[in-house]
Amino acid sequence: TQLLEQSPQFLSIQEGENLTVYCNSSSVFSSLQWYRQEPGEGPVLLVTVVTGGEVKKLKRLTFQFGDARKDSSLHITAAQPGDTGLYLCAKGAYGSGNTGKLIFGQGTTLQVKP
Amino acid sequence: KAGVTQTPRYLIKTRGQQVTLSCSPISGHRSVSWYQQTPGQGLQFLFEYFSETQRNKGNFPGRFSGRQFSNSRSEMNVSTLELGDSALYLCASSLAPQGGYNEQFFGPGTRLTVL
């Protein structure tokens, strides 16, 4: 089973604080995507990481792919209320017959209070 | 470029009925995948279509089916609705024909409520 474990599941912080969300698997990813979803809407792709050790930045968001390509993290600096939402990591289920299938972590619900 | 569109956005049905949901992918995208999202199970893969053929299927009963048209638009159908089918149904389109980064772009979803 190709599971993705995200932690924490819930996070409630004050505006201005920093936070990190983790995504782990027992198997190697060939690539991993991070999505953000707001209530009643579909997930929006934030970033794709591909290379072990890769770091990508998107404004106040920093995404890191582990050297062994089994884990990834999302760090938000100085969180703002607009960052509130469900953060999801997802990996492709590659292999015969698995094309087009993404496996998602259970998500991290982030609430940033003003 | 217009994003992925899904219709309808909201739907209320009763047990035993059937429902058809529609998805129009981003122009040029030929792969369309469907997902079910519930609070308890999260996002789960239903199936994927590419060039009018189902290329991959998740672990859902045969009541869940889909198809894709020559213009890449896709529909999914759920027959004999059960209460547990209440969920947000998401459609995603992808440019990659196979493998690659498999970046998928999601529509806003259809919220299905079964009473």
mmCIF file of C-alpha atoms in Angstrom, chain A residues 38-87:
data_model
loop_
_atom_site.group_PDB
_atom_site.id
_atom_site.type_symbol
_atom_site.label_atom_id
_atom_site.label_comp_id
_atom_site.label_asym_id
_atom_site.label_seq_id
_atom_site.Cartn_x
_atom_site.Cartn_y
_atom_site.Cartn_z
ATOM 1 C CA GLU A 38 -10.405 26.141 0.583
ATOM 2 C CA PRO A 39 -13.844 25.028 1.781
ATOM 3 C CA GLY A 40 -16.189 24.119 -1.057
ATOM 4 C CA GLU A 41 -13.482 24.429 -3.697
ATOM 5 C CA GLY A 42 -11.093 22.077 -5.453
ATOM 6 C CA PRO A 43 -7.427 21.751 -4.479
ATOM 7 C CA VAL A 44 -5.081 24.283 -6.073
ATOM 8 C CA LEU A 45 -1.610 23.121 -7.030
ATOM 9 C CA LEU A 46 1.100 25.031 -5.152
ATOM 10 C CA VAL A 47 4.282 23.257 -6.206
ATOM 11 C CA THR A 48 5.814 20.060 -7.560
ATOM 12 C CA VAL A 49 9.112 18.774 -6.175
ATOM 13 C CA VAL A 50 11.079 16.219 -8.109
ATOM 14 C CA THR A 51 14.748 16.065 -7.077
ATOM 15 C CA GLY A 52 15.937 14.730 -3.711
ATOM 16 C CA GLY A 53 17.046 17.627 -1.500
ATOM 17 C CA GLU A 54 15.194 20.136 -3.643
ATOM 18 C CA VAL A 55 13.955 23.341 -2.031
ATOM 19 C CA LYS A 56 11.361 25.559 -3.671
ATOM 20 C CA LYS A 57 10.019 28.863 -2.418
ATOM 21 C CA LEU A 58 6.693 30.469 -3.127
ATOM 22 C CA LYS A 59 6.602 33.813 -1.317
ATOM 23 C CA ARG A 60 6.377 32.884 2.381
ATOM 24 C CA LEU A 61 6.041 29.155 1.650
ATOM 25 C CA THR A 62 9.118 26.919 1.492
ATOM 26 C CA PHE A 63 8.820 23.363 0.191
ATOM 27 C CA GLN A 64 11.513 20.777 0.736
ATOM 28 C CA PHE A 65 11.937 17.303 -0.716
ATOM 29 C CA GLY A 66 13.923 14.877 1.417
ATOM 30 C CA ASP A 67 17.261 13.591 0.171
ATOM 31 C CA ALA A 68 15.915 10.034 0.056
ATOM 32 C CA ARG A 69 12.704 11.212 -1.656
ATOM 33 C CA LYS A 70 10.516 9.613 0.992
ATOM 34 C CA ASP A 71 9.446 12.782 2.751
ATOM 35 C CA SER A 72 8.613 16.395 2.140
ATOM 36 C CA SER A 73 7.812 19.444 4.212
ATOM 37 C CA LEU A 74 6.001 22.721 3.805
ATOM 38 C CA HIS A 75 7.123 25.635 5.951
ATOM 39 C CA ILE A 76 5.126 28.847 6.199
ATOM 40 C CA THR A 77 6.828 31.938 7.578
ATOM 41 C CA ALA A 78 4.793 34.645 9.297
ATOM 42 C CA ALA A 79 1.442 33.016 8.616
ATOM 43 C CA GLN A 80 -1.480 35.213 7.641
ATOM 44 C CA PRO A 81 -5.250 34.600 7.882
ATOM 45 C CA GLY A 82 -5.283 34.160 4.103
ATOM 46 C CA ASP A 83 -3.145 31.029 4.540
ATOM 47 C CA THR A 84 -6.068 29.296 6.247
ATOM 48 C CA GLY A 85 -7.098 26.140 4.420
ATOM 49 C CA LEU A 86 -6.484 22.440 3.925
ATOM 50 C CA TYR A 87 -2.961 21.576 2.790
#
